[in-house]
PDB file of C-alpha atoms in Angstrom:
ATOM      1  CA  MET A   3      29.246 115.123  51.070  1.00  0.00           C
ATOM      2  CA  PRO A   4      31.423 112.386  49.877  1.00  0.00           C
ATOM      3  CA  ALA A   5      33.456 112.650  46.894  1.00  0.00           C
ATOM      4  CA  ALA A   6      31.829 110.276  43.680  1.00  0.00           C
ATOM      5  CA  ARG A   7      34.028 107.392  43.123  1.00  0.00           C
ATOM      6  CA  ARG A   8      35.867 107.076  39.508  1.00  0.00           C
ATOM      7  CA  PRO A   9      35.031 103.574  38.049  1.00  0.00           C
ATOM      8  CA  ARG A  10      38.074 101.891  37.318  1.00  0.00           C
ATOM      9  CA  ALA A  11      39.262 101.095  33.984  1.00  0.00           C
ATOM     10  CA  ASP A  12      41.080  97.478  32.945  1.00  0.00           C
ATOM     11  CA  ARG A  13      44.167  97.302  31.126  1.00  0.00           C
ATOM     12  CA  GLN A  14      42.450  98.148  27.694  1.00  0.00           C
ATOM     13  CA  GLY A  15      40.659 101.046  29.022  1.00  0.00           C
ATOM     14  CA  ARG A  16      37.255  99.273  29.769  1.00  0.00           C
ATOM     15  CA  PHE A  17      35.196 100.226  32.468  1.00  0.00           C
ATOM     16  CA  ARG A  18      33.095  97.068  34.111  1.00  0.00           C
ATOM     17  CA  GLY A  19      29.701  97.569  36.113  1.00  0.00           C
ATOM     18  CA  ASP A  20      26.819  99.803  36.106  1.00  0.00           C
ATOM     19  CA  THR A  21      28.290 103.195  36.206  1.00  0.00           C
ATOM     20  CA  PRO A  22      29.202 104.745  33.010  1.00  0.00           C
ATOM     21  CA  PRO A  23      32.338 105.488  31.977  1.00  0.00           C
ATOM     22  CA  PRO A  24      33.539 109.312  32.771  1.00  0.00           C
ATOM     23  CA  VAL A  25      33.276 111.165  29.509  1.00  0.00           C
ATOM     24  CA  ARG A  26      36.495 113.337  28.781  1.00  0.00           C
ATOM     25  CA  VAL A  27      35.074 116.685  27.578  1.00  0.00           C
ATOM     26  CA  ALA A  28      37.239 118.340  24.421  1.00  0.00           C
ATOM     27  CA  ARG A  29      38.942 121.641  25.975  1.00  0.00           C
ATOM     28  CA  GLN A  30      37.206 124.692  24.902  1.00  0.00           C
ATOM     29  CA  GLU A  31      38.853 126.752  22.076  1.00  0.00           C
ATOM     30  CA  PRO A  32      39.778 130.140  23.340  1.00  0.00           C
ATOM     31  CA  SER A  33      37.522 132.067  20.882  1.00  0.00           C
ATOM     32  CA  SER A  34      34.080 133.321  20.807  1.00  0.00           C
ATOM     33  CA  THR A  35      32.925 130.393  18.819  1.00  0.00           C
ATOM     34  CA  ALA A  36      34.464 127.802  20.451  1.00  0.00           C
ATOM     35  CA  PHE A  37      31.186 128.166  23.339  1.00  0.00           C
ATOM     36  CA  GLU A  38      28.288 127.817  20.462  1.00  0.00           C
ATOM     37  CA  TRP A  39      26.463 124.552  20.777  1.00  0.00           C
ATOM     38  CA  THR A  40      27.542 123.958  17.300  1.00  0.00           C
ATOM     39  CA  TRP A  41      31.623 123.686  17.564  1.00  0.00           C
ATOM     40  CA  GLU A  42      32.578 120.020  16.890  1.00  0.00           C
ATOM     41  CA  GLY A  43      34.099 119.957  20.199  1.00  0.00           C
ATOM     42  CA  ASN A  44      30.487 120.631  22.119  1.00  0.00           C
ATOM     43  CA  VAL A  45      28.943 118.504  19.761  1.00  0.00           C
ATOM     44  CA  GLN A  46      31.431 115.466  20.384  1.00  0.00           C
ATOM     45  CA  SER A  47      30.919 115.795  24.405  1.00  0.00           C
ATOM     46  CA  ARG A  48      26.878 115.482  23.814  1.00  0.00           C
ATOM     47  CA  VAL A  49      27.515 112.392  21.766  1.00  0.00           C
ATOM     48  CA  ALA A  50      29.767 110.815  24.206  1.00  0.00           C
ATOM     49  CA  THR A  51      27.710 111.797  26.994  1.00  0.00           C
ATOM     50  CA  HIS A  52      24.810 110.077  25.144  1.00  0.00           C
ATOM     51  CA  LEU A  53      26.608 106.987  24.142  1.00  0.00           C
ATOM     52  CA  ALA A  54      27.689 106.323  27.698  1.00  0.00           C
ATOM     53  CA  ALA A  55      24.139 107.030  29.217  1.00  0.00           C
ATOM     54  CA  THR A  56      22.797 104.443  26.898  1.00  0.00           C
ATOM     55  CA  GLY A  57      25.059 101.727  27.450  1.00  0.00           C
ATOM     56  CA  TRP A  58      28.494 101.983  25.286  1.00  0.00           C
ATOM     57  CA  SER A  59      31.452 102.092  27.073  1.00  0.00           C
ATOM     58  CA  ILE A  60      33.527 104.767  25.599  1.00  0.00           C
ATOM     59  CA  ILE A  61      37.005 103.934  24.526  1.00  0.00           C
ATOM     60  CA  ARG A  62      38.563 106.883  23.017  1.00  0.00           C
ATOM     61  CA  VAL A  63      37.786 110.568  22.556  1.00  0.00           C
ATOM     62  CA  ALA A  64      39.769 112.279  20.411  1.00  0.00           C
ATOM     63  CA  ASP A  65      41.036 115.999  21.435  1.00  0.00           C
ATOM     64  CA  THR A  66      39.183 118.236  19.132  1.00  0.00           C
ATOM     65  CA  ALA A  67      40.794 121.211  20.590  1.00  0.00           C
ATOM     66  CA  GLN A  68      44.129 120.279  19.552  1.00  0.00           C
ATOM     67  CA  ARG A  69      42.584 118.951  16.173  1.00  0.00           C
ATOM     68  CA  GLU A  70      43.769 115.508  17.012  1.00  0.00           C
ATOM     69  CA  ARG A  71      43.512 113.052  14.142  1.00  0.00           C
ATOM     70  CA  GLY A  72      41.294 109.918  13.594  1.00  0.00           C
ATOM     71  CA  VAL A  73      38.441 108.423  14.770  1.00  0.00           C
ATOM     72  CA  ASP A  74      36.745 111.203  17.191  1.00  0.00           C
ATOM     73  CA  ILE A  75      35.057 108.605  19.231  1.00  0.00           C
ATOM     74  CA  ILE A  76      35.191 104.974  19.191  1.00  0.00           C
ATOM     75  CA  ALA A  77      32.632 103.331  21.818  1.00  0.00           C
ATOM     76  CA  GLU A  78      32.082  99.568  22.691  1.00  0.00           C
ATOM     77  CA  ARG A  79      28.697  97.626  23.612  1.00  0.00           C
ATOM     78  CA  ALA A  80      27.970  94.188  23.784  1.00  0.00           C
ATOM     79  CA  GLY A  81      31.091  93.128  21.269  1.00  0.00           C
ATOM     80  CA  GLN A  82      30.023  95.631  19.031  1.00  0.00           C
ATOM     81  CA  ARG A  83      32.521  98.609  18.316  1.00  0.00           C
ATOM     82  CA  LEU A  84      31.038 101.535  17.362  1.00  0.00           C
ATOM     83  CA  LEU A  85      33.267 103.966  15.113  1.00  0.00           C
ATOM     84  CA  VAL A  86      31.738 108.512  15.143  1.00  0.00           C
ATOM     85  CA  GLU A  87      33.212 110.968  12.926  1.00  0.00           C
ATOM     86  CA  ILE A  88      31.736 114.267  14.170  1.00  0.00           C
ATOM     87  CA  LYS A  89      31.448 117.386  11.969  1.00  0.00           C
ATOM     88  CA  GLY A  90      30.936 120.988  13.914  1.00  0.00           C
ATOM     89  CA  TRP A  91      28.980 123.975  11.904  1.00  0.00           C
ATOM     90  CA  PRO A  92      31.763 126.412  10.639  1.00  0.00           C
ATOM     91  CA  SER A  93      32.019 129.507  11.533  1.00  0.00           C
ATOM     92  CA  SER A  94      31.820 132.397   9.670  1.00  0.00           C
ATOM     93  CA  THR A  95      34.771 134.066  11.101  1.00  0.00           C
ATOM     94  CA  TYR A  96      38.644 132.573  11.311  1.00  0.00           C
ATOM     95  CA  ALA A  97      39.266 131.511  15.091  1.00  0.00           C
ATOM     96  CA  ARG A  98      43.034 131.314  15.408  1.00  0.00           C
ATOM     97  CA  GLY A  99      46.144 132.225  13.674  1.00  0.00           C
ATOM     98  CA  GLU A 100      46.740 135.800  12.302  1.00  0.00           C
ATOM     99  CA  ARG A 101      43.350 136.010  11.024  1.00  0.00           C
ATOM    100  CA  ALA A 102      41.623 135.640  14.160  1.00  0.00           C
ATOM    101  CA  GLY A 103      37.918 137.160  14.080  1.00  0.00           C
ATOM    102  CA  GLN A 104      38.468 138.078  10.378  1.00  0.00           C
ATOM    103  CA  PRO A 105      35.544 136.895   7.924  1.00  0.00           C
ATOM    104  CA  LYS A 106      35.822 133.937   6.000  1.00  0.00           C
ATOM    105  CA  PRO A 107      35.469 134.295   2.309  1.00  0.00           C
ATOM    106  CA  THR A 108      33.563 131.194   2.127  1.00  0.00           C
ATOM    107  CA  GLN A 109      29.909 130.916   3.480  1.00  0.00           C
ATOM    108  CA  PRO A 110      29.393 128.684   6.351  1.00  0.00           C
ATOM    109  CA  THR A 111      26.096 126.647   4.458  1.00  0.00           C
ATOM    110  CA  THR A 112      29.323 126.021   1.204  1.00  0.00           C
ATOM    111  CA  GLN A 113      31.891 124.884   3.892  1.00  0.00           C
ATOM    112  CA  ALA A 114      29.130 122.443   5.732  1.00  0.00           C
ATOM    113  CA  GLY A 115      29.053 120.701   2.299  1.00  0.00           C
ATOM    114  CA  VAL A 116      32.705 120.198   2.153  1.00  0.00           C
ATOM    115  CA  TRP A 117      32.815 119.043   6.010  1.00  0.00           C
ATOM    116  CA  PHE A 118      29.837 116.678   5.290  1.00  0.00           C
ATOM    117  CA  ALA A 119      31.912 115.161   2.331  1.00  0.00           C
ATOM    118  CA  GLU A 120      35.263 114.834   4.433  1.00  0.00           C
ATOM    119  CA  GLY A 121      33.345 113.318   7.140  1.00  0.00           C
ATOM    120  CA  LEU A 122      31.786 110.927   4.977  1.00  0.00           C
ATOM    121  CA  THR A 123      34.749 109.839   2.973  1.00  0.00           C
ATOM    122  CA  THR A 124      36.638 109.305   6.315  1.00  0.00           C
ATOM    123  CA  LEU A 125      34.273 106.888   7.496  1.00  0.00           C
ATOM    124  CA  ILE A 126      34.148 105.196   3.882  1.00  0.00           C
ATOM    125  CA  ARG A 127      37.994 104.695   4.752  1.00  0.00           C
ATOM    126  CA  ARG A 128      37.032 103.393   8.310  1.00  0.00           C
ATOM    127  CA  GLY A 129      34.905 100.919   6.998  1.00  0.00           C
ATOM    128  CA  THR A 130      37.081  98.275   6.507  1.00  0.00           C
ATOM    129  CA  GLU A 131      37.793  97.884   9.838  1.00  0.00           C
ATOM    130  CA  PRO A 132      36.042  94.572  10.248  1.00  0.00           C
ATOM    131  CA  GLY A 133      32.760  94.343  12.397  1.00  0.00           C
ATOM    132  CA  SER A 134      32.639  98.326  13.127  1.00  0.00           C
ATOM    133  CA  GLN A 135      29.747 100.321  13.192  1.00  0.00           C
ATOM    134  CA  LEU A 136      30.049 103.461  11.628  1.00  0.00           C
ATOM    135  CA  ALA A 137      28.362 106.529  12.652  1.00  0.00           C
ATOM    136  CA  MET A 138      28.655 110.076  11.805  1.00  0.00           C
ATOM    137  CA  ALA A 139      27.730 113.462  14.451  1.00  0.00           C
ATOM    138  CA  LEU A 140      26.291 117.036  12.976  1.00  0.00           C
ATOM    139  CA  PRO A 141      24.986 119.806  14.700  1.00  0.00           C
ATOM    140  CA  ASP A 142      20.997 119.918  13.896  1.00  0.00           C
ATOM    141  CA  MET A 143      21.195 122.526  11.112  1.00  0.00           C
ATOM    142  CA  PRO A 144      18.995 123.267   8.215  1.00  0.00           C
ATOM    143  CA  ARG A 145      21.932 122.986   5.984  1.00  0.00           C
ATOM    144  CA  TYR A 146      23.084 119.068   7.016  1.00  0.00           C
ATOM    145  CA  ARG A 147      19.310 118.399   6.868  1.00  0.00           C
ATOM    146  CA  ASN A 148      19.535 118.916   3.142  1.00  0.00           C
ATOM    147  CA  ILE A 149      22.297 117.164   2.799  1.00  0.00           C
ATOM    148  CA  LEU A 150      21.066 114.450   4.272  1.00  0.00           C
ATOM    149  CA  ALA A 151      17.746 114.126   2.628  1.00  0.00           C
ATOM    150  CA  GLU A 152      19.695 114.217  -0.835  1.00  0.00           C
ATOM    151  CA  THR A 153      22.241 111.111   0.291  1.00  0.00           C
ATOM    152  CA  GLY A 154      20.064 109.395   2.654  1.00  0.00           C
ATOM    153  CA  TRP A 155      19.803 106.690   0.125  1.00  0.00           C
ATOM    154  CA  ALA A 156      23.834 106.070  -0.071  1.00  0.00           C
ATOM    155  CA  LEU A 157      23.989 106.208   3.702  1.00  0.00           C
ATOM    156  CA  ASP A 158      21.649 103.382   3.895  1.00  0.00           C
ATOM    157  CA  ARG A 159      23.502 101.013   1.487  1.00  0.00           C
ATOM    158  CA  LEU A 160      26.744 102.140   3.033  1.00  0.00           C
ATOM    159  CA  ASP A 161      24.872 101.161   6.780  1.00  0.00           C
ATOM    160  CA  ILE A 162      25.936 104.636   8.225  1.00  0.00           C
ATOM    161  CA  THR A 163      24.064 105.623  11.042  1.00  0.00           C
ATOM    162  CA  VAL A 164      23.479 109.828  11.390  1.00  0.00           C
ATOM    163  CA  LEU A 165      23.427 111.255  14.973  1.00  0.00           C
ATOM    164  CA  LEU A 166      21.913 114.987  14.991  1.00  0.00           C
ATOM    165  CA  VAL A 167      22.545 117.067  18.351  1.00  0.00           C
ATOM    166  CA  THR A 168      19.921 119.832  18.503  1.00  0.00           C
ATOM    167  CA  ALA A 169      20.886 123.318  19.914  1.00  0.00           C
ATOM    168  CA  ASP A 170      19.433 122.095  23.701  1.00  0.00           C
ATOM    169  CA  GLY A 171      21.665 119.088  23.584  1.00  0.00           C
ATOM    170  CA  ALA A 172      19.464 116.228  22.370  1.00  0.00           C
ATOM    171  CA  VAL A 173      20.974 113.413  20.442  1.00  0.00           C
ATOM    172  CA  GLU A 174      18.650 111.935  18.006  1.00  0.00           C
ATOM    173  CA  MET A 175      19.011 109.393  15.045  1.00  0.00           C
ATOM    174  CA  TRP A 176      18.181 110.850  12.120  1.00  0.00           C
ATOM    175  CA  GLU A 177      16.139 108.593   9.887  1.00  0.00           C
ATOM    176  CA  GLN A 178      15.258 109.155   6.366  1.00  0.00           C
ATOM    177  CA  GLU A 179      11.873 110.574   5.196  1.00  0.00           C
ATOM    178  CA  ASN A 180      10.015 108.174   2.395  1.00  0.00           C
TER     179      ASN A 180
END
């Protein structure tokens, strides 16, 4: 069987043609939590794959495993730029360092609220980039759904799209219930 051909990028790193661009998957963390679907790198990979499959050109994917700063995913489609901030689900134990494997003092549901606020703040700061759509992607967890229900009015006013990644890897757009 012949090897699949990779599409070629132009000078700006954009891909042309019908073939979706290859999506760089974040390297796995060396901890046991890295293999959980809720880990930020796994959520990021699923969202990037979903965007590419729905016609977005993936311009940049941050290296989550190396804690690379900046926008987690930058995508473009029909002249529109999409900036996606990704948050995973906090683990109950430390993943690295001398405390690796030890329990964290903060409950994951509490930490998830902090992570959500950090992601929202990051998006608000990025909102100054002209013509960009903003999105936040999260694992589909009850705590995140509760936070979304409480903050949905603000997300609507800020025109921030929320993508939820399910345990089976599906990506859904969150919509506020009336």
